[in-house]
C-alpha positions as a Python dict, from the first residue, in 0.01 Angstrom:
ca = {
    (1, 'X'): (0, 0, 0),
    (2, 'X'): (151, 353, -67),
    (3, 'X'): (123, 655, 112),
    (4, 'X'): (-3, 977, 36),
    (5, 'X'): (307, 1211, -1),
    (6, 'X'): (309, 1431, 287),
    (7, 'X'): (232, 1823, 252),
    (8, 'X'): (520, 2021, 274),
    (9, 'X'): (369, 2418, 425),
    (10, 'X'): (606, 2666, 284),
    (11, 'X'): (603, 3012, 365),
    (12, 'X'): (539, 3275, 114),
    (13, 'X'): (661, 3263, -198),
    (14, 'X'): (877, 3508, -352),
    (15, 'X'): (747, 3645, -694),
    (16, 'X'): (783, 3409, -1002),
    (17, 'X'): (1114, 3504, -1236),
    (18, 'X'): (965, 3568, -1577),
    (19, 'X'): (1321, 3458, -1743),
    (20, 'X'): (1327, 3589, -2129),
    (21, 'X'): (1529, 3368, -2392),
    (22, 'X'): (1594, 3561, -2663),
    (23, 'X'): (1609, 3348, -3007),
    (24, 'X'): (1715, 3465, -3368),
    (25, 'X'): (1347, 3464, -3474),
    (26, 'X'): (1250, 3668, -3156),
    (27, 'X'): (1204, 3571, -2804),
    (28, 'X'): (971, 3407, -2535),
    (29, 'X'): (901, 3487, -2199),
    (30, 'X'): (909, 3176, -1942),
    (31, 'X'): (672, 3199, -1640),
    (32, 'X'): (666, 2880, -1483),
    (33, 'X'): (939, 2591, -1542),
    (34, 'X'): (907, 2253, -1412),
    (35, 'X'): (695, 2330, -1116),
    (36, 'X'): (319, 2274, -1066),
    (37, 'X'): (76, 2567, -1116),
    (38, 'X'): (-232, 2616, -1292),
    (39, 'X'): (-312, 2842, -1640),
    (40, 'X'): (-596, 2992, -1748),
    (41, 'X'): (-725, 3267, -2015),
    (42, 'X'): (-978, 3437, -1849),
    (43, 'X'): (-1183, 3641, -2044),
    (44, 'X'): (-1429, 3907, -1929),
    (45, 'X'): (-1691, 4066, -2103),
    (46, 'X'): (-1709, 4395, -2202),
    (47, 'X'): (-1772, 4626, -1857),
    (48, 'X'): (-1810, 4360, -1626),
    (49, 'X'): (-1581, 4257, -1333),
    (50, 'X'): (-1534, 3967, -1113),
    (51, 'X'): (-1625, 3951, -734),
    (52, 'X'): (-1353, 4089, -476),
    (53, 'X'): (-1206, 3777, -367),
    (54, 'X'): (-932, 3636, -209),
    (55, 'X'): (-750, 3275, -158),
    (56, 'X'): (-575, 3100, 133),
    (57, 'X'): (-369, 2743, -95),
    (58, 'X'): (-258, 2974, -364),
    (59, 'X'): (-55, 3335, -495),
    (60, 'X'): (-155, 3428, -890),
    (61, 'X'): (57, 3604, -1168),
    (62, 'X'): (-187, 3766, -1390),
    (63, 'X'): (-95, 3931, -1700),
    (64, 'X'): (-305, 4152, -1909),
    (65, 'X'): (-332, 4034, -2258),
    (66, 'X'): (-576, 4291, -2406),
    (67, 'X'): (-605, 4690, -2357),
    (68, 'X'): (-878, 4820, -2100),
    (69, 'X'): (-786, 4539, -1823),
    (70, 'X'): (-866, 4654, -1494),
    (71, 'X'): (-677, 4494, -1153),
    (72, 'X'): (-768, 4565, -823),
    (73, 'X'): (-538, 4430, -528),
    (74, 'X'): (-551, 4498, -197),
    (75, 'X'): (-761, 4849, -256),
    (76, 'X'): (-493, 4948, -532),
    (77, 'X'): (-696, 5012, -850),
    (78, 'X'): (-420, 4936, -1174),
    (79, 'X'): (-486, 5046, -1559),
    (80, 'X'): (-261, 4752, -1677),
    (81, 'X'): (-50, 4766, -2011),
    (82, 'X'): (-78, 4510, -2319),
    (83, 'X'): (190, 4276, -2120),
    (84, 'X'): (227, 4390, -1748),
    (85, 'X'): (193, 4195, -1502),
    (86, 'X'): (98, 4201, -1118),
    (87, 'X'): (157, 3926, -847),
    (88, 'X'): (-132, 3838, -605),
    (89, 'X'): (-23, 3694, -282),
    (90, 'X'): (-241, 3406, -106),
    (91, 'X'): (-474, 3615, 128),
    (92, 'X'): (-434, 3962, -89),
    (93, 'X'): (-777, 4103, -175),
    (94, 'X'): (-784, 4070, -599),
    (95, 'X'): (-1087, 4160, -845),
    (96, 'X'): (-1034, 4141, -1211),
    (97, 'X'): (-1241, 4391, -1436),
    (98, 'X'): (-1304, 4546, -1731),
    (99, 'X'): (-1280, 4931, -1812),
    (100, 'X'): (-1512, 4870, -2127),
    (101, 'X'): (-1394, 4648, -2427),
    (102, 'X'): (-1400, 4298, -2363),
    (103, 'X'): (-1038, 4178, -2218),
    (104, 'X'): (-850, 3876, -2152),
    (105, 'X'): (-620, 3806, -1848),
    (106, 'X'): (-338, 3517, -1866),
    (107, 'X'): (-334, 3359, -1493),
    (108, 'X'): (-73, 3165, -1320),
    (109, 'X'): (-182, 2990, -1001),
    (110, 'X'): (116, 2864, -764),
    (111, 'X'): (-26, 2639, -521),
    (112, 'X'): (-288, 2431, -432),
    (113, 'X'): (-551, 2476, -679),
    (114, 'X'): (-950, 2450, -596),
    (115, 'X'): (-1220, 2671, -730),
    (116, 'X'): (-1352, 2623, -367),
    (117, 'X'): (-1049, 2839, -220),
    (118, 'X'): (-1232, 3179, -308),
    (119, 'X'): (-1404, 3388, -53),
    (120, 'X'): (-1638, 3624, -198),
    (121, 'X'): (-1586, 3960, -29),
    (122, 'X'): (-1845, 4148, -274),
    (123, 'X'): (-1998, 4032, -600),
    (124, 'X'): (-2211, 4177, -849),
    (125, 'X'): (-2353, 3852, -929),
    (126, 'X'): (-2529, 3749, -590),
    (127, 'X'): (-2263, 3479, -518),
    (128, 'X'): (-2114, 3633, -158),
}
């Protein structure tokens, strides 16, 4: 019979190195290398936001991949660049908006990963 592997608490993390290899053709930008996290493309319609929220298993790198992004973290409102990013610390308030066009966000969860980790501090959508 094998074990489960035991859980290892850390404390916090320092901010992901985005490393940049530069190639003949151009270059990429590395965010995560052989260590677990979680990716998504979250894309939010034009005007709208997501609730104020925060998380206790996990820190996100999000990085604005459209004009008009909106990030709010820890009461710090942020008119992102095409590019920029921002690193969210487990337990930082974070709300992801919208200042009109329709925008998408690259995210980068380090951590344990469960949709049940958010706590709802305010939501448009009648979800707190």
């Amino acid at each position: 019979m094998s074990e489960a592997p035991a859980t290892v608490e850390t404390g916090p993390r320092d901010e992901p190195p985005v490393e940049v290899d530069r190639r003949p053709w151009g270059s990429f930008e590395r965010f995560t290398h052989n260590e677990a996290s979680t990716v998504k493309v979250i894309h939010v319609a034009p005007g709208q936001r997501l609730s104020l929220q925060r998380h206790r298993h996990r820190d996100e790198l999000w990085v604005a991949l459209d004009p008009g992004a909106v990030f709010e973290v820890d009461g710090r409102r942020l008119l992102p660049e095409v590019g920029e990013r921002v690193f969210i610390r487990a337990g930082q308030t974070h709300r992801l908006g919208s200042s009109g066009p329709a925008v998408r966000v690259l995210e980068i969860a380090f951590g344990h990963f469960d949709e049940d980790d958010i706590e709802r501090l305010e939501d448009a959508y009648g979800r707190t």
